[in-house]
Amino acid sequence: MNFPVIEALHIEKSYLMGYSILPVLNGVEIRVERGEFVAIMGPSGSGKSTLLHILGCLDRPDTGSYHIEGHNVLSATDSELSKIRATQIGFVFQSFNLLSALNVFENVRLPFSYSRIEKGEARDRVENAIAKVGLTHRIKHRPAELSGGELQRAAIARALVIEPKIILADEPTGNLDSKTGIEIMNLFQKLHHEGATIIMISHNHQIANHAQRVIELMDGRIINK
């Protein structure tokens, strides 16, 4: 049976704010098929980041169900969730999250730090991921020596190196100028055409329209998918 890569149903999430309960997600449902490129849009406070954290196994919903390729994520232990994050989900953040003391090769290799993967295979996968984002000529450079676009390319290579089932990108062009942002989106489109499954958070219509499908969130509810 072919399952969606992601299937989240009836997702509800609230946070306690002082003596009040703040509902953030209200019955959200989302299905993403293998190879889709989906953008999630919405104003500040709409629940975008909370939804992405749940899809990335960084947080758990209060109620609802969540499956990755048919496997029940919400029944997993914390250690099992850590393994899912380490082997199945590649994260790309607005702030890049690269370590300043490490060069591009070393930053991209970080996901293998506690892995049993053989050294030669790890090296080959790191070099392939860096080549895929067009950064081989910067492989020995540290973050301070890179442009904003190069920093994000390095971060994307780090997400790709584990060969994830899903790439989750949280405002990946948020710290970039418009020209560089378009270049990064062209890279995401290239990865999508090569078969990557991508879910991206954005508040920018121009950026979101690079995706194959746009889901709109408002007040914790999906209003268009």
GROMACS .gro file of N, CA and C in nm, residues 41-43 215-225:
model
   42
   41MET      N    1   0.152   2.903   0.413
   41MET     CA    2   0.153   3.048   0.429
   41MET      C    3   0.055   3.090   0.538
   42GLY      N    4   0.075   3.208   0.591
   42GLY     CA    5  -0.017   3.264   0.689
   42GLY      C    6   0.048   3.379   0.762
   43PRO      N    7  -0.032   3.468   0.819
   43PRO     CA    8   0.024   3.581   0.893
   43PRO      C    9   0.089   3.535   1.023
  215ILE      N   10  -0.064   2.599   0.091
  215ILE     CA   11  -0.166   2.582   0.196
  215ILE      C   12  -0.168   2.709   0.279
  216GLU      N   13  -0.286   2.764   0.302
  216GLU     CA   14  -0.295   2.888   0.380
  216GLU      C   15  -0.356   2.861   0.517
  217LEU      N   16  -0.289   2.913   0.619
  217LEU     CA   17  -0.335   2.902   0.758
  217LEU      C   18  -0.384   3.038   0.807
  218MET      N   19  -0.492   3.037   0.881
  218MET     CA   20  -0.542   3.159   0.944
  218MET      C   21  -0.602   3.121   1.079
  219ASP      N   22  -0.551   3.182   1.185
  219ASP     CA   23  -0.603   3.155   1.319
  219ASP      C   24  -0.606   3.005   1.351
  220GLY      N   25  -0.501   2.936   1.310
  220GLY     CA   26  -0.489   2.795   1.344
  220GLY      C   27  -0.573   2.700   1.262
  221ARG      N   28  -0.635   2.751   1.154
  221ARG     CA   29  -0.716   2.666   1.067
  221ARG      C   30  -0.668   2.679   0.924
  222ILE      N   31  -0.679   2.571   0.848
  222ILE     CA   32  -0.645   2.576   0.706
  222ILE      C   33  -0.765   2.636   0.632
  223ILE      N   34  -0.740   2.744   0.559
  223ILE     CA   35  -0.849   2.809   0.485
  223ILE      C   36  -0.838   2.785   0.335
  224ASN      N   37  -0.725   2.729   0.291
  224ASN     CA   38  -0.710   2.701   0.148
  224ASN      C   39  -0.598   2.600   0.132
  225LYS      N   40  -0.627   2.492   0.059
  225LYS     CA   41  -0.521   2.391   0.032
  225LYS      C   42  -0.536   2.334  -0.107
   0.00000   0.00000   0.00000
